[in-house]
PDB file of C-alpha atoms in Angstrom:
ATOM      1  CA  MET A   1       9.887  44.549   6.467  1.00 53.00           C
ATOM      2  CA  THR A   2       9.297  43.436   3.090  1.00 62.00           C
ATOM      3  CA  LYS A   3       5.929  41.683   2.948  1.00 71.00           C
ATOM      4  CA  PHE A   4       4.992  39.612  -0.341  1.00 81.00           C
ATOM      5  CA  THR A   5       2.206  37.217  -1.238  1.00 89.00           C
ATOM      6  CA  LEU A   6       2.853  33.852  -2.721  1.00 91.00           C
ATOM      7  CA  PHE A   7       0.099  31.570  -4.472  1.00 94.00           C
ATOM      8  CA  ILE A   8       0.114  27.932  -4.854  1.00 94.00           C
ATOM      9  CA  VAL A   9      -1.536  26.789  -7.354  1.00 95.00           C
ATOM     10  CA  SER A  10      -2.180  22.915  -8.479  1.00 92.00           C
ATOM     11  CA  ASP A  11      -4.124  20.761 -10.291  1.00 89.00           C
ATOM     12  CA  SER A  12      -4.443  18.749  -7.118  1.00 85.00           C
ATOM     13  CA  VAL A  13      -4.106  19.271  -3.283  1.00 82.00           C
ATOM     14  CA  GLY A  14      -0.954  21.434  -3.785  1.00 85.00           C
ATOM     15  CA  GLU A  15       1.151  20.006  -1.164  1.00 82.00           C
ATOM     16  CA  THR A  16       4.393  20.001  -3.631  1.00 84.00           C
ATOM     17  CA  ALA A  17       4.268  23.461  -3.584  1.00 88.00           C
ATOM     18  CA  GLY A  18       3.398  23.396  -0.480  1.00 86.00           C
ATOM     19  CA  LEU A  19       6.339  22.136   0.684  1.00 86.00           C
ATOM     20  CA  VAL A  20       8.795  23.627  -1.830  1.00 89.00           C
ATOM     21  CA  THR A  21       8.094  27.118  -0.913  1.00 86.00           C
ATOM     22  CA  LYS A  22       7.956  26.756   2.995  1.00 83.00           C
ATOM     23  CA  ALA A  23      11.281  25.200   2.364  1.00 84.00           C
ATOM     24  CA  ALA A  24      12.299  28.480   0.439  1.00 85.00           C
ATOM     25  CA  ALA A  25      10.601  31.155   2.985  1.00 80.00           C
ATOM     26  CA  SER A  26      12.677  29.183   5.721  1.00 78.00           C
ATOM     27  CA  GLN A  27      15.626  30.483   4.228  1.00 80.00           C
ATOM     28  CA  PHE A  28      14.913  34.080   5.049  1.00 75.00           C
ATOM     29  CA  ARG A  29      14.028  35.762   8.651  1.00 66.00           C
ATOM     30  CA  HIS A  30      10.594  35.825  10.474  1.00 58.00           C
ATOM     31  CA  ASP A  31       9.282  34.040   6.884  1.00 52.00           C
ATOM     32  CA  LEU A  32       5.498  33.041   8.750  1.00 53.00           C
ATOM     33  CA  GLU A  33       5.549  37.285   8.662  1.00 60.00           C
ATOM     34  CA  THR A  34       6.971  38.040   5.318  1.00 69.00           C
ATOM     35  CA  VAL A  35       5.322  35.256   3.149  1.00 76.00           C
ATOM     36  CA  SER A  36       1.746  35.449   3.153  1.00 83.00           C
ATOM     37  CA  ILE A  37       1.140  31.945   1.231  1.00 86.00           C
ATOM     38  CA  LYS A  38      -2.428  31.249  -0.288  1.00 91.00           C
ATOM     39  CA  ARG A  39      -3.171  27.704  -1.753  1.00 91.00           C
ATOM     40  CA  PHE A  40      -5.599  27.282  -4.807  1.00 94.00           C
ATOM     41  CA  SER A  41      -6.079  23.141  -5.615  1.00 90.00           C
ATOM     42  CA  TYR A  42      -7.569  21.192  -7.766  1.00 90.00           C
ATOM     43  CA  ILE A  43      -7.242  24.000 -10.681  1.00 92.00           C
ATOM     44  CA  GLU A  44      -8.827  22.428 -14.053  1.00 89.00           C
ATOM     45  CA  GLU A  45     -10.271  25.132 -15.669  1.00 91.00           C
ATOM     46  CA  ASN A  46      -8.533  27.842 -17.813  1.00 91.00           C
ATOM     47  CA  SER A  47     -10.762  30.199 -16.275  1.00 93.00           C
ATOM     48  CA  GLN A  48     -10.158  29.145 -13.342  1.00 94.00           C
ATOM     49  CA  LEU A  49      -6.614  30.617 -14.194  1.00 95.00           C
ATOM     50  CA  GLU A  50      -7.673  34.144 -15.849  1.00 95.00           C
ATOM     51  CA  GLU A  51      -9.152  34.569 -12.058  1.00 95.00           C
ATOM     52  CA  ILE A  52      -6.044  33.907 -10.376  1.00 95.00           C
ATOM     53  CA  VAL A  53      -3.537  35.341 -12.329  1.00 96.00           C
ATOM     54  CA  PHE A  54      -6.316  38.851 -12.804  1.00 96.00           C
ATOM     55  CA  LEU A  55      -5.769  38.572  -8.260  1.00 95.00           C
ATOM     56  CA  ALA A  56      -2.245  37.914  -8.676  1.00 95.00           C
ATOM     57  CA  LYS A  57      -1.747  40.840 -10.321  1.00 95.00           C
ATOM     58  CA  GLN A  58      -3.780  42.916  -8.038  1.00 94.00           C
ATOM     59  CA  GLN A  59      -1.744  41.927  -4.955  1.00 93.00           C
ATOM     60  CA  GLN A  60       1.010  41.266  -6.661  1.00 93.00           C
ATOM     61  CA  ALA A  61       1.878  38.024  -5.141  1.00 94.00           C
ATOM     62  CA  LEU A  62       4.539  35.206  -7.234  1.00 95.00           C
ATOM     63  CA  ILE A  63       2.661  32.285  -8.255  1.00 96.00           C
ATOM     64  CA  VAL A  64       4.078  28.866  -7.808  1.00 95.00           C
ATOM     65  CA  PHE A  65       2.490  26.095  -9.540  1.00 95.00           C
ATOM     66  CA  THR A  66       2.588  22.400 -10.284  1.00 92.00           C
ATOM     67  CA  LEU A  67       0.158  21.613 -13.013  1.00 93.00           C
ATOM     68  CA  VAL A  68       0.425  18.247 -14.766  1.00 91.00           C
ATOM     69  CA  LYS A  69      -1.899  19.063 -17.707  1.00 91.00           C
ATOM     70  CA  SER A  70       0.813  21.105 -20.280  1.00 91.00           C
ATOM     71  CA  GLN A  71      -1.974  22.706 -22.247  1.00 92.00           C
ATOM     72  CA  MET A  72      -2.680  24.525 -18.263  1.00 92.00           C
ATOM     73  CA  ARG A  73       1.000  24.646 -17.562  1.00 93.00           C
ATOM     74  CA  LYS A  74       1.107  27.224 -21.290  1.00 94.00           C
ATOM     75  CA  GLN A  75      -2.403  28.715 -20.723  1.00 95.00           C
ATOM     76  CA  LEU A  76      -0.365  29.970 -17.071  1.00 96.00           C
ATOM     77  CA  HIS A  77       2.305  31.254 -18.460  1.00 95.00           C
ATOM     78  CA  LEU A  78       0.758  33.226 -21.509  1.00 96.00           C
ATOM     79  CA  LEU A  79      -1.358  34.749 -18.654  1.00 96.00           C
ATOM     80  CA  CYS A  80       1.094  35.749 -16.165  1.00 96.00           C
ATOM     81  CA  GLU A  81       3.269  37.161 -19.551  1.00 96.00           C
ATOM     82  CA  GLU A  82       0.312  39.085 -20.640  1.00 95.00           C
ATOM     83  CA  LEU A  83      -0.404  40.737 -17.014  1.00 96.00           C
ATOM     84  CA  LYS A  84       3.071  40.773 -16.147  1.00 96.00           C
ATOM     85  CA  VAL A  85       2.713  38.457 -13.205  1.00 96.00           C
ATOM     86  CA  PRO A  86       6.207  36.349 -12.029  1.00 96.00           C
ATOM     87  CA  ALA A  87       5.621  32.785 -11.727  1.00 96.00           C
ATOM     88  CA  VAL A  88       7.240  29.462 -10.753  1.00 96.00           C
ATOM     89  CA  ASP A  89       6.768  26.621 -12.637  1.00 94.00           C
ATOM     90  CA  LEU A  90       8.415  23.613 -10.534  1.00 94.00           C
ATOM     91  CA  LEU A  91       6.848  20.163 -12.555  1.00 91.00           C
ATOM     92  CA  GLY A  92       6.750  21.329 -16.026  1.00 89.00           C
ATOM     93  CA  PRO A  93      10.399  21.784 -16.742  1.00 91.00           C
ATOM     94  CA  LEU A  94      11.384  18.687 -15.063  1.00 90.00           C
ATOM     95  CA  ILE A  95       8.545  16.670 -16.275  1.00 91.00           C
ATOM     96  CA  ASP A  96       9.991  17.554 -20.189  1.00 89.00           C
ATOM     97  CA  LYS A  97      12.916  16.429 -19.173  1.00 90.00           C
ATOM     98  CA  MET A  98      12.338  13.401 -17.684  1.00 91.00           C
ATOM     99  CA  GLY A  99       9.833  12.314 -21.009  1.00 90.00           C
ATOM    100  CA  ASP A 100      12.389  13.687 -23.414  1.00 89.00           C
ATOM    101  CA  ARG A 101      15.239  11.229 -21.521  1.00 89.00           C
ATOM    102  CA  LEU A 102      12.937   8.357 -20.710  1.00 89.00           C
ATOM    103  CA  LYS A 103      11.518   8.798 -24.401  1.00 89.00           C
ATOM    104  CA  GLN A 104       7.837   8.301 -22.982  1.00 89.00           C
ATOM    105  CA  VAL A 105       4.783  11.056 -22.961  1.00 86.00           C
ATOM    106  CA  PRO A 106       3.770  11.969 -19.380  1.00 84.00           C
ATOM    107  CA  PHE A 107       0.044  10.794 -18.091  1.00 84.00           C
ATOM    108  CA  GLU A 108      -0.739  14.491 -17.361  1.00 82.00           C
ATOM    109  CA  GLU A 109      -3.077  12.948 -14.580  1.00 82.00           C
ATOM    110  CA  PRO A 110      -3.004  14.912 -11.529  1.00 79.00           C
ATOM    111  CA  GLY A 111      -3.020  13.647  -8.068  1.00 71.00           C
ATOM    112  CA  LEU A 112      -0.804  10.186  -8.747  1.00 73.00           C
ATOM    113  CA  VAL A 113       1.561  10.781  -6.167  1.00 68.00           C
ATOM    114  CA  ARG A 114      -1.172  11.353  -3.423  1.00 66.00           C
ATOM    115  CA  LYS A 115      -2.054   7.458  -5.189  1.00 65.00           C
ATOM    116  CA  LEU A 116       1.296   6.185  -5.194  1.00 63.00           C
ATOM    117  CA  ASP A 117       1.945   7.344  -1.618  1.00 66.00           C
ATOM    118  CA  ASP A 118      -1.262   5.980  -0.203  1.00 72.00           C
ATOM    119  CA  ASP A 119      -0.648   2.490  -2.051  1.00 76.00           C
ATOM    120  CA  TYR A 120       2.964   2.392  -0.101  1.00 77.00           C
ATOM    121  CA  PHE A 121       1.838   3.403   3.297  1.00 82.00           C
ATOM    122  CA  LYS A 122      -0.742   1.156   2.400  1.00 86.00           C
ATOM    123  CA  LYS A 123       1.329  -1.997   2.160  1.00 86.00           C
ATOM    124  CA  ILE A 124       3.568  -0.790   4.776  1.00 87.00           C
ATOM    125  CA  GLU A 125       0.515  -1.240   7.641  1.00 90.00           C
ATOM    126  CA  ALA A 126      -0.281  -4.210   6.150  1.00 92.00           C
ATOM    127  CA  ILE A 127       2.707  -5.827   6.318  1.00 91.00           C
ATOM    128  CA  GLU A 128       3.214  -4.521  10.463  1.00 91.00           C
ATOM    129  CA  PHE A 129      -0.160  -6.313  10.533  1.00 94.00           C
ATOM    130  CA  ALA A 130       0.831  -9.172   8.976  1.00 94.00           C
ATOM    131  CA  VAL A 131       3.793  -9.404  11.528  1.00 92.00           C
ATOM    132  CA  ARG A 132       1.414  -8.592  14.445  1.00 92.00           C
ATOM    133  CA  TYR A 133      -0.863 -11.414  13.834  1.00 94.00           C
ATOM    134  CA  ASP A 134       1.567 -13.884  12.248  1.00 94.00           C
ATOM    135  CA  ASP A 135       1.200 -17.356  13.774  1.00 92.00           C
ATOM    136  CA  GLY A 136      -1.522 -16.990  16.064  1.00 91.00           C
ATOM    137  CA  ARG A 137      -0.489 -14.680  18.236  1.00 88.00           C
ATOM    138  CA  ASP A 138      -3.243 -12.219  18.691  1.00 92.00           C
ATOM    139  CA  THR A 139      -6.389 -13.897  17.607  1.00 93.00           C
ATOM    140  CA  ARG A 140      -8.243 -10.452  17.294  1.00 92.00           C
ATOM    141  CA  GLY A 141      -6.359  -9.952  13.824  1.00 94.00           C
ATOM    142  CA  ILE A 142      -8.666 -12.826  12.334  1.00 96.00           C
ATOM    143  CA  LEU A 143     -11.278 -10.110  12.716  1.00 96.00           C
ATOM    144  CA  GLU A 144      -9.519  -6.840  11.215  1.00 95.00           C
ATOM    145  CA  ALA A 145      -7.952  -9.381   8.479  1.00 96.00           C
ATOM    146  CA  ASP A 146      -8.478  -9.278   4.900  1.00 95.00           C
ATOM    147  CA  ILE A 147      -7.282 -12.997   4.524  1.00 96.00           C
ATOM    148  CA  VAL A 148      -6.829 -15.433   7.360  1.00 97.00           C
ATOM    149  CA  LEU A 149      -4.495 -18.564   6.588  1.00 98.00           C
ATOM    150  CA  ILE A 150      -5.208 -20.753   8.384  1.00 98.00           C
ATOM    151  CA  GLY A 151      -2.613 -24.792   7.971  1.00 97.00           C
ATOM    152  CA  VAL A 152      -0.621 -27.149  10.518  1.00 97.00           C
ATOM    153  CA  SER A 153       3.121 -26.166  11.141  1.00 95.00           C
ATOM    154  CA  ARG A 154       5.592 -25.677   7.902  1.00 94.00           C
ATOM    155  CA  THR A 155       2.900 -24.873   5.255  1.00 96.00           C
ATOM    156  CA  SER A 156       4.388 -21.740   4.691  1.00 95.00           C
ATOM    157  CA  LYS A 157       1.763 -19.556   6.255  1.00 96.00           C
ATOM    158  CA  THR A 158       4.375 -16.964   7.655  1.00 95.00           C
ATOM    159  CA  PRO A 159       5.974 -16.214   3.865  1.00 94.00           C
ATOM    160  CA  LEU A 160       2.620 -16.224   2.813  1.00 96.00           C
ATOM    161  CA  SER A 161       0.953 -13.761   4.566  1.00 96.00           C
ATOM    162  CA  GLN A 162       3.965 -11.475   3.918  1.00 94.00           C
ATOM    163  CA  PHE A 163       3.855 -12.078   0.361  1.00 94.00           C
ATOM    164  CA  LEU A 164       0.146 -10.951   0.474  1.00 96.00           C
ATOM    165  CA  ALA A 165       0.918  -7.988   2.713  1.00 94.00           C
ATOM    166  CA  ASN A 166       3.586  -6.798   0.038  1.00 90.00           C
ATOM    167  CA  LYS A 167       0.459  -6.330  -2.350  1.00 91.00           C
ATOM    168  CA  GLY A 168      -1.617  -4.609   0.289  1.00 91.00           C
ATOM    169  CA  PHE A 169      -3.070  -6.774   1.991  1.00 94.00           C
ATOM    170  CA  LYS A 170      -3.958  -7.373   5.859  1.00 95.00           C
ATOM    171  CA  VAL A 171      -3.634 -11.205   6.552  1.00 97.00           C
ATOM    172  CA  ALA A 172      -3.418 -13.147  10.124  1.00 97.00           C
ATOM    173  CA  ASN A 173      -2.143 -16.590  10.427  1.00 97.00           C
ATOM    174  CA  VAL A 174      -2.915 -19.309  12.254  1.00 97.00           C
ATOM    175  CA  PRO A 175      -1.555 -22.389  13.394  1.00 96.00           C
ATOM    176  CA  LEU A 176      -3.869 -25.553  14.136  1.00 97.00           C
ATOM    177  CA  VAL A 177      -2.545 -27.894  16.714  1.00 96.00           C
ATOM    178  CA  PRO A 178      -4.782 -31.225  17.781  1.00 96.00           C
ATOM    179  CA  GLU A 179      -4.269 -30.253  21.521  1.00 95.00           C
ATOM    180  CA  VAL A 180      -5.399 -26.464  21.246  1.00 94.00           C
ATOM    181  CA  ASP A 181      -8.820 -25.633  20.330  1.00 95.00           C
ATOM    182  CA  PRO A 182      -8.975 -23.321  17.318  1.00 95.00           C
ATOM    183  CA  PRO A 183      -9.860 -19.668  18.376  1.00 96.00           C
ATOM    184  CA  SER A 184     -13.684 -18.970  18.315  1.00 96.00           C
ATOM    185  CA  GLU A 185     -13.252 -15.875  16.022  1.00 96.00           C
ATOM    186  CA  LEU A 186     -12.278 -18.231  13.290  1.00 96.00           C
ATOM    187  CA  PHE A 187     -15.956 -19.683  13.544  1.00 97.00           C
ATOM    188  CA  SER A 188     -17.243 -16.257  13.153  1.00 96.00           C
ATOM    189  CA  ILE A 189     -15.833 -14.588   9.869  1.00 96.00           C
ATOM    190  CA  ASP A 190     -16.938 -14.731   6.396  1.00 95.00           C
ATOM    191  CA  PRO A 191     -15.628 -18.266   5.422  1.00 95.00           C
ATOM    192  CA  ALA A 192     -14.798 -16.936   2.065  1.00 94.00           C
ATOM    193  CA  LYS A 193     -12.064 -15.082   3.456  1.00 95.00           C
ATOM    194  CA  CYS A 194     -10.549 -17.933   4.963  1.00 97.00           C
ATOM    195  CA  PHE A 195      -7.961 -19.900   3.387  1.00 97.00           C
ATOM    196  CA  GLY A 196      -6.477 -23.420   4.356  1.00 97.00           C
ATOM    197  CA  LEU A 197      -3.564 -24.580   3.597  1.00 98.00           C
ATOM    198  CA  CYS A 198      -2.980 -28.779   3.012  1.00 97.00           C
ATOM    199  CA  ILE A 199       0.167 -30.424   2.176  1.00 96.00           C
ATOM    200  CA  SER A 200       0.888 -34.242   1.092  1.00 96.00           C
ATOM    201  CA  VAL A 201       2.100 -36.288   4.438  1.00 96.00           C
ATOM    202  CA  GLU A 202       5.760 -37.447   2.476  1.00 95.00           C
ATOM    203  CA  GLN A 203       6.258 -33.626   2.040  1.00 95.00           C
ATOM    204  CA  LEU A 204       5.710 -32.570   5.047  1.00 95.00           C
ATOM    205  CA  ASN A 205       7.751 -35.269   6.850  1.00 94.00           C
ATOM    206  CA  SER A 206      10.316 -34.464   4.430  1.00 94.00           C
ATOM    207  CA  ILE A 207      10.027 -30.716   5.345  1.00 94.00           C
ATOM    208  CA  ARG A 208       9.792 -31.165   9.148  1.00 93.00           C
ATOM    209  CA  LYS A 209      12.755 -33.737   9.179  1.00 91.00           C
ATOM    210  CA  SER A 210      15.257 -30.875   7.504  1.00 90.00           C
ATOM    211  CA  ARG A 211      14.054 -28.374  10.129  1.00 87.00           C
ATOM    212  CA  LEU A 212      14.521 -30.613  12.851  1.00 90.00           C
ATOM    213  CA  GLU A 213      18.150 -31.122  11.443  1.00 87.00           C
ATOM    214  CA  THR A 214      18.937 -27.482  10.602  1.00 85.00           C
ATOM    215  CA  LEU A 215      18.096 -26.664  14.386  1.00 85.00           C
ATOM    216  CA  GLY A 216      20.560 -29.633  15.112  1.00 84.00           C
ATOM    217  CA  LEU A 217      17.832 -31.719  16.617  1.00 84.00           C
ATOM    218  CA  ASN A 218      17.506 -35.384  15.747  1.00 83.00           C
ATOM    219  CA  ASP A 219      15.016 -35.835  12.546  1.00 75.00           C
ATOM    220  CA  ASP A 220      13.112 -38.908  14.275  1.00 77.00           C
ATOM    221  CA  ALA A 221      11.197 -36.716  17.143  1.00 87.00           C
ATOM    222  CA  ASN A 222       7.483 -37.222  17.312  1.00 90.00           C
ATOM    223  CA  TYR A 223       6.972 -33.556  15.200  1.00 92.00           C
ATOM    224  CA  ALA A 224       8.317 -35.383  12.084  1.00 91.00           C
ATOM    225  CA  THR A 225       6.579 -38.735  12.104  1.00 94.00           C
ATOM    226  CA  ILE A 226       4.397 -39.468   9.890  1.00 95.00           C
ATOM    227  CA  ALA A 227       1.813 -40.711  12.590  1.00 95.00           C
ATOM    228  CA  ARG A 228       2.165 -37.426  13.816  1.00 96.00           C
ATOM    229  CA  ILE A 229       1.501 -35.610  10.976  1.00 96.00           C
ATOM    230  CA  GLN A 230      -1.496 -37.592   9.590  1.00 96.00           C
ATOM    231  CA  GLN A 231      -3.215 -37.089  13.335  1.00 97.00           C
ATOM    232  CA  GLU A 232      -2.624 -32.813  11.991  1.00 97.00           C
ATOM    233  CA  ILE A 233      -3.886 -33.426   8.680  1.00 97.00           C
ATOM    234  CA  ASP A 234      -6.716 -35.311  10.137  1.00 97.00           C
ATOM    235  CA  TYR A 235      -7.607 -32.572  13.069  1.00 97.00           C
ATOM    236  CA  PHE A 236      -6.905 -30.093  10.119  1.00 98.00           C
ATOM    237  CA  ASN A 237      -9.425 -31.766   7.897  1.00 97.00           C
ATOM    238  CA  ARG A 238     -12.275 -31.262  10.228  1.00 97.00           C
ATOM    239  CA  ILE A 239     -11.460 -27.822  11.308  1.00 97.00           C
ATOM    240  CA  THR A 240     -11.880 -26.447   7.823  1.00 97.00           C
ATOM    241  CA  THR A 241     -14.699 -28.241   7.214  1.00 97.00           C
ATOM    242  CA  ARG A 242     -16.173 -26.489  10.459  1.00 97.00           C
ATOM    243  CA  VAL A 243     -15.171 -23.189   8.921  1.00 97.00           C
ATOM    244  CA  GLY A 244     -16.664 -24.132   5.677  1.00 97.00           C
ATOM    245  CA  CYS A 245     -13.459 -22.357   3.833  1.00 96.00           C
ATOM    246  CA  ASN A 246     -11.238 -22.622   0.823  1.00 95.00           C
ATOM    247  CA  VAL A 247      -8.584 -25.429   1.179  1.00 97.00           C
ATOM    248  CA  ILE A 248      -5.535 -25.026  -1.005  1.00 97.00           C
ATOM    249  CA  ASP A 249      -3.102 -28.378  -1.549  1.00 97.00           C
ATOM    250  CA  VAL A 250       0.010 -26.302  -1.163  1.00 96.00           C
ATOM    251  CA  THR A 251       2.594 -29.616  -2.058  1.00 96.00           C
ATOM    252  CA  ASN A 252       5.071 -28.633  -4.254  1.00 93.00           C
ATOM    253  CA  ARG A 253       4.094 -25.146  -4.760  1.00 94.00           C
ATOM    254  CA  ALA A 254       5.806 -21.917  -4.741  1.00 92.00           C
ATOM    255  CA  VAL A 255       4.523 -19.100  -1.997  1.00 94.00           C
ATOM    256  CA  GLU A 256       3.862 -17.030  -5.553  1.00 94.00           C
ATOM    257  CA  GLU A 257       1.614 -19.907  -7.180  1.00 95.00           C
ATOM    258  CA  THR A 258      -0.809 -20.118  -4.144  1.00 96.00           C
ATOM    259  CA  ALA A 259      -0.850 -16.547  -3.509  1.00 96.00           C
ATOM    260  CA  ASN A 260      -2.520 -16.038  -7.260  1.00 95.00           C
ATOM    261  CA  THR A 261      -4.428 -18.813  -6.365  1.00 95.00           C
ATOM    262  CA  ILE A 262      -5.807 -16.738  -3.191  1.00 96.00           C
ATOM    263  CA  LEU A 263      -6.195 -13.355  -4.563  1.00 94.00           C
ATOM    264  CA  LYS A 264      -7.941 -14.875  -7.705  1.00 92.00           C
ATOM    265  CA  ALA A 265     -10.760 -15.962  -5.432  1.00 90.00           C
ATOM    266  CA  PHE A 266     -10.469 -12.835  -3.341  1.00 82.00           C
ATOM    267  CA  SER A 267     -11.212 -10.930  -6.202  1.00 81.00           C
ATOM    268  CA  ALA A 268     -13.795 -13.064  -7.162  1.00 81.00           C
ATOM    269  CA  ARG A 269     -15.443 -13.017  -4.139  1.00 75.00           C
ATOM    270  CA  LYS A 270     -15.071  -8.830  -3.954  1.00 68.00           C
ATOM    271  CA  ALA A 271     -17.031  -8.858  -7.780  1.00 65.00           C
ATOM    272  CA  ASN A 272     -19.425 -10.288  -6.473  1.00 63.00           C
TER     273      ASN A 272
END
């Protein structure tokens, strides 16, 4: 059985080259026995390349590499030609073609794809968190959240939570109802991460009437009356005073505007 050694060389972890080489090796019988894979990660110096190529020559290895810096790729090509070591450049040709098509110069910064992946999974985790802890379903989320939103019904807590989650922030939101005591967790967190959403009585009255009509109900229900709304807002004011949190007036404001206000306050808190 023919066996050979394969060197994976990368200026990052080398996951991309590892997946591609395993996919290629899987096309041959007994690939795990046939191919011995050695990984060389975080290669940043020409001297490291010299040692790897020399070792590859001794072991008659095939080099597969993902190097984002053009200078490093050129150096490895030269070394491999000089010692007659076979090599496959997985990224270089594609980067060059894309640069020509986009008319842009590549960043040549190792590990960017891993950073993008981390950001993506962080966003997915935040979105799942916002769904899990929406509308006060589980008060444990208050303690784990980056941002906590509180407010009476129909103050855009849920869409705001989802918007912030898409920015990678874990958000829990809690409805405030006079007949229900607020969760105790609300008074044990850092007030700076909690934001109360207030709204004018008139706009909330209009929003709730529209909501009732959408549901096919009479718009004169207690839920939408001025007296009930004023009662809820008074209760909201008492709770936000106890919590000591920031209060944002969302009257006639888009979700994006409110989110930007929260993110600025959040950033300022982290900077201090």
